[in-house]
Each structure stands twice: as C-alpha cells, then as structure tokens.
Short mmCIF file of C-alpha atoms and ligand atoms in Angstrom, two decimals:
data_model
loop_
_atom_site.label_atom_id
_atom_site.label_comp_id
_atom_site.label_asym_id
_atom_site.label_seq_id
_atom_site.Cartn_x
_atom_site.Cartn_y
_atom_site.Cartn_z
CA MET Q 666 29.75 178.82 184.92
CA ASN Q 667 32.01 178.32 181.79
CA ARG Q 668 35.03 180.60 181.30
CA ILE Q 669 37.54 180.57 178.53
CA PHE Q 670 41.18 181.80 179.16
CA SER Q 671 43.23 181.94 176.58
CA GLY Q 672 46.90 184.57 175.87
CA ILE Q 673 49.31 185.11 173.12
CA GLN Q 674 52.80 186.40 173.64
CA PRO Q 675 53.77 189.55 172.48
CA THR Q 676 56.86 188.87 171.20
CA GLY Q 677 56.41 190.52 167.28
CA ASN Q 678 55.17 188.99 163.98
CA LEU Q 679 51.62 188.14 164.79
CA HIS Q 680 50.89 185.75 161.65
CA LEU Q 681 48.26 183.50 159.87
CA GLY Q 682 48.80 180.58 162.36
CA ASN Q 683 47.91 182.85 165.10
CA TYR Q 684 44.65 183.66 163.51
CA LEU Q 685 43.49 180.36 162.16
CA GLY Q 686 44.97 178.08 165.06
CA ALA Q 687 43.76 180.47 167.75
CA ILE Q 688 42.01 184.30 167.38
CA ARG Q 689 39.41 183.00 164.88
CA ASN Q 690 38.49 180.22 167.23
CA TRP Q 691 38.21 182.69 169.87
CA VAL Q 692 35.58 185.09 168.23
CA LYS Q 693 33.63 182.24 167.68
CA LEU Q 694 33.88 181.51 171.48
CA GLN Q 695 32.64 184.84 172.42
CA LYS Q 696 28.86 183.79 172.01
CA ASP Q 697 28.72 181.08 174.05
CA PHE Q 698 31.63 181.61 176.94
CA ASP Q 699 32.59 184.11 179.45
CA CYS Q 700 36.20 184.92 177.53
CA ILE Q 701 39.27 186.43 178.57
CA PHE Q 702 42.05 187.34 176.12
CA CYS Q 703 45.18 188.07 177.90
CA ILE Q 704 48.56 189.19 176.48
CA VAL Q 705 51.25 187.47 178.06
CA ASP Q 706 53.82 189.72 178.53
CA LEU Q 707 55.05 188.17 181.83
CA HIS Q 708 55.84 185.04 179.66
CA ALA Q 709 57.58 187.00 177.04
CA ILE Q 710 60.70 187.86 179.73
CA THR Q 711 60.84 184.28 179.99
CA VAL Q 712 63.76 184.68 177.07
CA PRO Q 713 65.02 188.15 176.66
CA GLN Q 714 63.09 191.12 174.90
CA ASP Q 715 63.55 194.71 173.87
CA PRO Q 716 61.45 196.90 175.68
CA ALA Q 717 60.34 199.26 173.16
CA ALA Q 718 59.51 196.26 171.14
CA LEU Q 719 57.51 194.72 174.12
CA ARG Q 720 55.49 197.46 174.45
CA GLN Q 721 55.11 197.95 170.34
CA ALA Q 722 54.18 193.86 170.31
CA THR Q 723 51.99 194.38 173.20
CA ARG Q 724 50.00 197.03 171.40
CA GLU Q 725 50.38 194.99 167.94
CA VAL Q 726 48.65 191.88 169.64
CA THR Q 727 45.38 193.99 171.26
CA ALA Q 728 45.22 195.71 167.92
CA ALA Q 729 44.80 191.88 166.42
CA TYR Q 730 42.15 190.69 168.80
CA ILE Q 731 40.42 193.83 168.25
CA ALA Q 732 40.85 193.39 164.29
CA SER Q 733 39.75 189.63 164.11
CA GLY Q 734 36.27 190.52 165.81
CA ILE Q 735 36.89 190.27 169.49
CA ASP Q 736 34.07 192.43 170.95
CA THR Q 737 35.41 194.68 173.81
CA ASP Q 738 32.66 194.89 175.55
CA ARG Q 739 31.97 191.56 175.76
CA CYS Q 740 34.89 190.06 176.47
CA ILE Q 741 37.88 191.04 178.82
CA ILE Q 742 41.11 191.99 177.09
CA PHE Q 743 44.15 192.71 178.84
CA ASN Q 744 47.93 192.48 179.47
CA GLN Q 745 48.94 190.24 181.93
CA SER Q 746 51.68 192.59 183.89
CA THR Q 747 48.49 194.84 184.52
CA VAL Q 748 47.18 192.13 187.09
CA ALA Q 749 49.35 192.00 189.99
CA GLN Q 750 47.56 188.47 190.83
CA HIS Q 751 49.23 186.39 188.13
CA ALA Q 752 52.63 186.45 189.47
CA GLU Q 753 51.18 186.30 193.21
CA LEU Q 754 48.93 183.13 191.98
CA ALA Q 755 52.22 181.87 190.90
CA TRP Q 756 54.45 181.64 193.86
CA VAL Q 757 51.68 179.81 195.56
CA PHE Q 758 51.62 176.92 192.65
CA GLY Q 759 55.72 177.29 192.62
CA CYS Q 760 55.62 175.84 196.44
CA ILE Q 761 52.96 173.21 195.34
CA THR Q 762 54.49 172.07 192.20
CA PRO Q 763 57.12 168.87 192.49
CA LEU Q 764 60.16 169.90 190.34
CA GLY Q 765 59.15 166.24 188.71
CA TRP Q 766 56.46 167.64 187.08
CA LEU Q 767 58.40 170.42 185.83
CA ASN Q 768 61.12 168.28 184.59
CA ARG Q 769 59.10 166.56 181.97
CA MET Q 770 58.03 169.78 180.48
CA THR Q 771 59.37 169.35 176.67
CA GLN Q 772 59.07 172.94 175.89
CA PHE Q 773 61.22 173.55 178.61
CA LYS Q 774 63.93 171.26 177.10
CA GLU Q 775 63.44 172.63 173.84
CA LYS Q 776 63.97 176.40 174.94
CA ALA Q 777 66.24 175.92 177.37
CA GLY Q 778 68.80 173.76 174.78
CA LYS Q 779 72.14 172.29 175.72
CA GLN Q 780 73.22 175.17 178.20
CA ARG Q 781 70.14 174.03 181.16
CA ASP Q 782 72.13 175.92 183.53
CA ASN Q 783 72.16 179.34 181.55
CA ALA Q 784 68.11 178.90 181.52
CA GLY Q 785 66.45 181.29 183.91
CA LEU Q 786 63.80 180.33 186.24
CA GLY Q 787 61.34 181.95 184.71
CA LEU Q 788 61.76 179.91 181.75
CA TYR Q 789 61.61 176.88 184.07
CA GLY Q 790 58.57 178.44 185.87
CA TYR Q 791 56.92 179.31 183.06
CA PRO Q 792 53.78 176.60 182.89
CA VAL Q 793 53.53 177.28 186.73
CA LEU Q 794 52.52 180.81 186.00
CA MET Q 795 50.56 179.93 182.87
CA ALA Q 796 48.31 177.62 185.36
CA ALA Q 797 48.08 180.68 187.84
CA ASP Q 798 46.66 182.57 184.84
CA ILE Q 799 43.91 180.04 183.95
CA LEU Q 800 42.63 179.64 187.23
CA LEU Q 801 43.31 183.08 189.14
CA TYR Q 802 39.84 183.36 187.14
CA LYS Q 803 38.71 179.92 187.63
CA GLY Q 804 39.11 179.15 183.55
CA THR Q 805 37.19 176.06 182.81
CA HIS Q 806 38.03 176.11 178.91
CA VAL Q 807 41.24 176.61 177.03
CA PRO Q 808 41.42 177.13 173.36
CA VAL Q 809 45.19 175.66 173.11
CA GLY Q 810 47.06 174.24 170.22
CA GLU Q 811 48.71 170.86 170.30
CA ASP Q 812 51.93 172.85 171.62
CA GLN Q 813 50.46 173.86 175.22
CA LYS Q 814 48.43 170.93 176.05
CA GLN Q 815 51.27 169.55 178.31
CA HIS Q 816 51.18 173.08 180.52
CA LEU Q 817 47.33 172.60 180.24
CA GLU Q 818 47.83 169.47 181.83
CA LEU Q 819 49.89 170.71 184.05
CA ALA Q 820 47.61 173.46 184.99
CA ARG Q 821 44.75 170.18 185.57
CA ASP Q 822 47.50 168.77 187.94
CA ILE Q 823 48.13 171.32 189.94
CA ALA Q 824 44.21 172.72 190.75
CA GLY Q 825 44.22 169.23 192.08
CA ALA Q 826 47.20 169.47 193.89
CA PHE Q 827 45.88 172.30 195.60
CA ASN Q 828 42.50 171.06 195.82
CA ARG Q 829 43.31 168.06 197.72
CA GLN Q 830 46.31 169.55 199.80
CA PHE Q 831 43.98 171.88 201.30
CA SER Q 832 40.93 169.92 201.18
CA VAL Q 833 38.70 172.04 199.26
CA GLU Q 834 36.74 172.20 195.99
CA TYR Q 835 38.29 175.33 194.99
CA PHE Q 836 39.57 175.57 191.58
CA PRO Q 837 38.13 173.64 188.32
CA LEU Q 838 40.27 171.09 186.34
CA PRO Q 839 40.20 173.20 183.17
CA GLU Q 840 39.96 171.37 179.80
CA PRO Q 841 41.13 171.93 176.30
CA GLN Q 842 38.66 173.39 174.00
CA ILE Q 843 39.58 171.60 170.62
CA PHE Q 844 38.54 173.14 167.67
CA GLY Q 845 37.24 170.75 164.62
CA THR Q 846 38.12 174.06 162.78
CA ALA Q 847 41.65 175.02 164.21
CA THR Q 848 44.35 174.77 161.60
CA ARG Q 849 47.77 173.67 162.61
CA VAL Q 850 49.61 176.14 159.74
CA MET Q 851 52.68 175.46 158.58
CA SER Q 852 55.90 177.04 157.29
CA LEU Q 853 55.88 178.10 153.96
CA ARG Q 854 59.40 177.14 153.43
CA ASP Q 855 58.71 173.81 155.15
CA GLY Q 856 55.53 171.52 155.59
CA THR Q 857 56.78 170.06 158.64
CA LYS Q 858 57.43 173.02 160.58
CA LYS Q 859 54.85 175.04 162.19
CA MET Q 860 54.57 178.50 160.89
CA SER Q 861 56.23 180.73 163.56
CA LYS Q 862 56.82 183.92 164.51
CA SER Q 863 60.62 183.68 165.09
CA ASP Q 864 61.56 181.60 162.02
CA ALA Q 865 64.34 183.74 160.36
CA SER Q 866 62.89 183.77 156.72
CA GLU Q 867 60.11 186.36 156.40
CA PHE Q 868 59.08 184.04 153.29
CA SER Q 869 58.27 181.30 155.96
CA ARG Q 870 55.21 183.29 157.48
CA ILE Q 871 52.42 185.68 156.08
CA ASN Q 872 51.94 188.34 158.80
CA LEU Q 873 49.01 189.71 159.77
CA THR Q 874 49.42 193.71 158.50
CA ASP Q 875 51.23 191.89 155.46
CA ASP Q 876 49.48 193.54 152.17
CA ALA Q 877 48.04 191.92 149.32
CA ALA Q 878 51.03 192.23 147.13
CA ALA Q 879 53.36 190.56 149.99
CA ILE Q 880 50.90 187.97 150.52
CA ALA Q 881 50.92 187.22 146.78
CA ASP Q 882 55.10 187.25 146.74
CA LYS Q 883 55.21 184.71 149.95
CA ILE Q 884 52.39 182.70 148.66
CA ARG Q 885 54.01 182.32 145.05
CA ARG Q 886 57.44 181.74 146.38
CA ALA Q 887 56.04 178.63 149.12
CA LYS Q 888 58.13 175.45 148.65
CA THR Q 889 56.19 172.77 146.55
CA ASP Q 890 56.95 169.62 145.55
CA PRO Q 891 57.30 168.76 141.51
CA ASN Q 892 53.53 166.86 141.28
CA ASN Q 893 50.23 168.13 140.33
CA LEU Q 894 47.72 168.37 143.18
CA PRO Q 895 46.72 165.01 144.04
CA GLU Q 896 42.84 164.00 142.83
CA ASP Q 897 41.88 162.94 146.52
CA VAL Q 898 43.07 163.61 150.68
CA LYS Q 899 44.97 159.66 150.72
CA GLY Q 900 47.33 161.46 147.89
CA LEU Q 901 48.53 164.49 150.15
CA GLU Q 902 50.22 161.82 152.23
CA GLY Q 903 54.05 162.48 152.36
CA ARG Q 904 53.15 165.91 150.32
CA PRO Q 905 53.23 168.24 153.51
CA GLU Q 906 53.68 171.47 151.42
CA ALA Q 907 50.85 170.20 149.37
CA GLU Q 908 48.66 169.72 152.64
CA ASN Q 909 49.29 172.87 154.10
CA LEU Q 910 48.56 175.43 151.56
CA LEU Q 911 45.45 173.29 150.69
CA GLY Q 912 44.74 173.55 154.75
CA ILE Q 913 45.16 177.20 154.76
CA TYR Q 914 42.98 177.23 151.71
CA ALA Q 915 39.94 175.32 153.06
CA ALA Q 916 40.04 177.05 156.71
CA LEU Q 917 40.20 180.61 154.98
CA THR Q 918 37.03 179.62 152.72
CA ASP Q 919 35.55 177.91 155.57
CA LYS Q 920 35.40 174.50 153.38
CA THR Q 921 36.39 170.59 154.48
CA LEU Q 922 39.90 170.00 153.08
CA GLU Q 923 38.10 166.86 150.86
CA ALA Q 924 35.95 170.18 149.09
CA VAL Q 925 39.18 171.58 148.73
CA VAL Q 926 41.04 168.66 147.34
CA GLN Q 927 38.60 167.92 144.77
CA GLU Q 928 38.12 171.42 143.60
CA PHE Q 929 41.79 171.49 142.47
CA ALA Q 930 42.47 167.90 141.82
CA GLY Q 931 45.04 167.53 139.39
CA ALA Q 932 45.70 171.29 138.76
CA GLN Q 933 49.23 172.53 139.03
CA PHE Q 934 50.46 174.79 142.03
CA SER Q 935 50.92 177.73 139.94
CA THR Q 936 47.45 177.69 139.44
CA PHE Q 937 46.59 176.88 143.07
CA LYS Q 938 48.48 179.47 144.79
CA GLY Q 939 46.71 182.39 142.48
CA ALA Q 940 43.38 181.42 144.00
CA LEU Q 941 44.77 180.88 147.46
CA ALA Q 942 46.66 184.29 147.32
CA ASP Q 943 43.29 185.97 146.08
CA VAL Q 944 41.56 184.54 149.11
CA ALA Q 945 44.13 185.21 151.82
CA ALA Q 946 44.45 188.75 150.74
CA ALA Q 947 40.55 188.85 151.17
CA VAL Q 948 40.02 187.64 154.66
CA LEU Q 949 43.45 189.38 155.96
CA GLY Q 950 43.40 192.52 154.04
CA PRO Q 951 40.53 194.09 156.30
CA ILE Q 952 41.87 192.53 159.40
CA GLY Q 953 45.45 193.84 158.20
CA SER Q 954 44.29 197.39 157.84
CA GLU Q 955 42.06 197.70 160.67
CA MET Q 956 45.34 196.58 162.67
CA LYS Q 957 46.96 199.48 160.99
CA ARG Q 958 44.21 202.00 162.13
CA LEU Q 959 44.30 200.98 165.81
CA MET Q 960 48.52 200.78 165.63
CA ALA Q 961 48.15 204.67 164.63
CA ASP Q 962 45.56 205.47 167.58
CA PRO Q 963 47.80 203.96 170.89
CA ALA Q 964 45.78 205.79 173.00
CA HIS Q 965 42.77 204.01 172.09
CA VAL Q 966 44.35 200.45 172.32
CA ASP Q 967 46.00 201.29 175.62
CA ALA Q 968 42.11 202.26 176.89
CA VAL Q 969 40.98 198.63 175.84
CA LEU Q 970 44.03 197.24 177.97
CA ARG Q 971 43.25 199.66 180.93
CA LYS Q 972 39.45 198.84 181.08
CA GLY Q 973 40.31 195.09 180.54
CA ALA Q 974 43.15 195.14 183.36
CA ASP Q 975 40.05 197.05 185.56
CA LYS Q 976 37.89 194.18 185.04
CA ALA Q 977 39.98 191.22 185.28
CA GLY Q 978 42.12 192.46 188.40
CA ALA Q 979 38.09 192.71 190.18
CA ILE Q 980 38.36 189.20 189.74
CA ALA Q 981 41.64 188.47 190.52
CA ALA Q 982 41.49 190.39 193.41
CA ARG Q 983 38.55 188.64 195.02
CA HIS Q 984 39.91 184.96 194.12
CA LEU Q 985 43.63 185.33 195.35
CA ARG Q 986 41.76 186.71 198.62
CA GLU Q 987 39.89 183.53 198.63
CA VAL Q 988 43.29 181.79 197.75
CA TYR Q 989 45.52 183.48 200.73
CA ASP Q 990 42.57 182.66 203.25
CA ILE Q 991 42.70 178.96 202.15
CA VAL Q 992 46.32 179.37 202.46
CA GLY Q 993 46.16 180.44 205.68
CA PHE Q 994 47.59 183.63 205.59
CA LEU Q 995 46.64 186.07 208.07
CA ARG Q 996 44.56 188.84 206.82
CA PRO Q 997 45.45 191.79 209.75
N1 LIG F 801 52.02 179.40 176.70
C1 LIG F 801 50.99 179.94 176.06
C2 LIG F 801 52.15 180.05 174.50
O1 LIG F 801 53.11 180.38 174.22
C3 LIG F 801 50.49 181.75 176.02
C4 LIG F 801 49.73 181.72 177.37
C5 LIG F 801 50.24 182.05 178.46
C6 LIG F 801 48.61 180.79 177.36
N2 LIG F 801 49.26 181.61 179.62
C7 LIG F 801 48.42 181.14 178.96
C8 LIG F 801 47.49 179.99 177.01
C9 LIG F 801 47.16 180.96 179.54
C10 LIG F 801 46.24 179.85 177.40
C11 LIG F 801 46.08 179.83 178.65
O2 LIG F 801 51.05 179.83 173.31
#
C-alpha cells in the first residue's frame, strides 16, 4: 500500500508558494493515495513562537488545506502535537542516528547561523523528528520541495539503519514524490530567492488570504527588468523575475511555460502583469474567502483536527507498539 505523508509548519503567512509548490499537488494525490497531511507544530517550536500566534496559525494552515480542496473524509488532517507518538518515535530514531549524519544538514547550518552553540537541540534534531513523522505511518511517498530533499534522504537512511540494527524489514524507505507541475515560486522582490513566510517585505509574497486588490497591487509592484518579455523560453536565461512571473502564470492556468511565453512574446511587463493579476485573483479568491469563512468558525476547524488526530493516533499507536517490541521494551 502506498501512503503519502507531508506537512507544513504553522508559522503564519501561507502564500502562493505553499499553494502552487505543495497544497495544490496534495489535492491531486488524494485520489490515488492514502494521504496524511499534518500541521507540524512540534517542528514550529524549534525556533521561538508566540503561543497565541502558533494556535492561530495552526487553524489557518488547517483552513488552507480544507479551502484548497483536501477532502477531510478521505484524508487525515491533524496537528502533530496531538499524536504523542511522533515525539516518542523521534527519541528512538535519535538513538540510532549518528551525529555525523546530522552535521551534514545544510538547513541546520543556515538556521543556526554563526552562533551554533546557541541553537537548540530541537533545531538540530529537526530532521530526526521529520523522519519519525513519515515513518510512524510507514509513509512511502513524500511530496517535498527541493529544500527538504536532504531531510528526506536522512529519513531513508534512518529507516534503513533501524531495519539493519534490528534485522527487520519494518520500515519502508520513503521516496520523494516529485511533481512535473510543482512550481518553485520565487519572491516578487527578488527572483533568485524563494517566496517565504518569513520575508520582511509583504510585497515579496502573495498571501492566500489577500484580496484581489492586494494581489493586483503586489503584482504591479513586482520587480522586473527593463526589457519586454522574451520570444522564447531560452530568452528567460538570466532573467529570474520574468521567469518567475511567467512560471506563476503557467501554474495558475495549468499551461506549460512554453505556451505562456508564446502567448506574451514581446509584450510589455505592464500588460502581462494585468493578466497575471486577473488569473491570480480568480484562483486565489475562492480559496481566500473559504479560508476566512473557516477561520470565523474555529469550532469546526478544531473538530476536523480532532477527527484527524483520532485516525492518525490509531495508526501511530499500533506502529509504535510494534517498534517498542522490536526494540525490546518490556510491555508488562
Ligand atoms: N520540514 C518540512 C518543511 O519545513 C515540514 C515537515 C515536517 C514535513 N515533517 C514532515 C514534510 C514530514 C514532509 C514530511 O517544509
């Protein structure tokens, strides 16, 4: 059986990059896979979070999943901290993961910065917890972006290390689920940087709850270069902003980049930006308003999470018991 596991951190400002790069593809996967979509709050606290904002962001990510079309009957949606076995399996994995493997993780180096001694143990162990997330459900396929590939490879290594150490074939080796259609959405202020929740500039990203006017304003102000749009895809070389905006248009309209470049060949940015604002508002408008409706009904959102926690918890409890038996913990 194939099972998808993926997650997003509840750290605010869900944006177009989260939608086109992740959530939209998850919606397509739910037909063919058994899917578990998590709101990874345990991961969020690897850096300081305001408690009220964390709770709010947890509901917001849940609302975004539902508003984007994830079916809460077919899929499991839950927040990580409600299933205690994530932390428990992470401990077991932490005991079989060599420090050398963690020392290679580039995201830790980036996030810890120069003051590495001040970084928390949780930030360091972040990829071990991520491996536990996936393997707790024996996930086989993990849709992740480029930036999480190294963590996923570590999850495979940990699964292999566990199986070898205990001479079992217990955990599957999870595979990255790569999409032809997943779009790496870049900042509207700098076409070489990923669109990010944490960018200081609101004009760098289109939030899923932005209304049509805000979307149009941000696209109008998006960085460009002095030339008109190119005649062919080759002409995008060295023009990251043009490539990003055309790529967003292609993703939003389900067209190929080639087709979109053809459509706007030689056009001025201003003309193209008007068209882009229209399609962005058409796609995001209904999602944003559904998110707002759900956010106004937190009892409903919480009920969805509770149902998800029950379903996830049942699988997690069964698997962790098996793991504890393999490890040799006495069940008196
Ligand atoms: N680390 C992922 C990110 O920041 C989030 C995440 C946590 C995740 N656990 C996961 C993604 C398990 C996929 C599978 O994007």
